[in-house]
Coordinates of C-alpha atoms in Angstrom, one line a residue:
M1 CA -39.1 1.4 5.9
T2 CA -37.6 1.8 9.3
T3 CA -35.4 -1.3 8.9
A4 CA -33.9 0.3 5.7
L5 CA -33.1 3.4 7.7
R6 CA -31.3 1.4 10.3
R7 CA -29.1 -0.3 7.8
Y8 CA -27.6 2.9 6.4
P9 CA -25.5 3.7 9.5
V10 CA -24.1 0.2 9.4
L11 CA -23.3 0.5 5.7
I12 CA -21.6 3.8 6.2
A13 CA -19.6 2.4 9.1
L14 CA -18.5 -0.6 7.0
C15 CA -17.4 1.7 4.1
I16 CA -15.4 3.8 6.5
A17 CA -13.8 0.7 7.9
A18 CA -13.0 -0.6 4.4
L19 CA -11.3 2.7 3.6
F20 CA -9.1 2.4 6.7
M21 CA -8.1 -1.0 5.6
V22 CA -7.3 -0.1 1.9
V23 CA -5.5 3.3 2.4
P24 CA -2.3 1.8 3.8
F25 CA -1.9 -0.5 0.8
L26 CA -2.5 2.5 -1.5
I27 CA 0.3 4.4 0.3
V28 CA 2.6 1.5 -0.1
L29 CA 1.8 1.2 -3.8
V30 CA 2.4 4.9 -4.3
N31 CA 5.7 4.8 -2.5
A32 CA 6.8 1.8 -4.5
V33 CA 7.0 3.8 -7.7
K34 CA 8.8 6.8 -6.2
S35 CA 12.5 7.3 -6.5
P36 CA 14.4 7.6 -3.2
A37 CA 15.2 11.2 -3.9
E38 CA 11.6 12.0 -4.5
Y39 CA 10.6 10.2 -1.3
S40 CA 13.1 12.2 0.7
E41 CA 12.1 15.5 -0.9
H42 CA 8.3 15.2 -0.7
G43 CA 7.6 12.6 1.9
P44 CA 5.6 9.4 1.9
L45 CA 2.1 11.0 1.3
S46 CA 2.8 12.9 -1.9
L47 CA 2.1 11.5 -5.4
P48 CA 5.0 10.5 -7.5
G49 CA 6.1 12.7 -10.4
A50 CA 7.2 9.8 -12.6
S51 CA 7.0 6.1 -11.9
T52 CA 10.2 4.3 -11.4
W53 CA 10.9 0.7 -10.4
T54 CA 14.5 1.1 -9.5
A55 CA 14.0 0.3 -5.8
S56 CA 12.3 -3.0 -6.5
R57 CA 14.8 -4.0 -9.2
T58 CA 17.9 -3.5 -7.0
S59 CA 16.6 -4.6 -3.6
G60 CA 17.0 -8.4 -3.9
S61 CA 19.4 -9.0 -6.7
G62 CA 22.6 -10.9 -5.9
S63 CA 21.7 -11.8 -2.4
T64 CA 22.7 -15.3 -1.3
S65 CA 21.6 -15.2 2.3
G66 CA 18.3 -16.5 3.5
R67 CA 16.2 -19.6 3.2
N68 CA 15.9 -19.7 -0.6
S69 CA 19.6 -19.4 -1.2
S70 CA 21.0 -21.3 -4.1
T71 CA 24.3 -21.9 -2.3
R72 CA 24.1 -25.1 -0.2
R73 CA 26.4 -25.6 2.8

């Protein structure tokens, strides 16, 4: 019984560490669906009012610079 009691603090510490590793990804996911105006108005930690994907749609379209460019020189 004493070995089981010793494992609980380790389990709790691992759960807290897992939360610290997952929370930044959740913040990125929440900010990915915010509009730029909503991000500016409410900040990065607020929940979005409505999901929008305009930032991901316009961020890389039409770019010809970089490694994967279709234009050869």
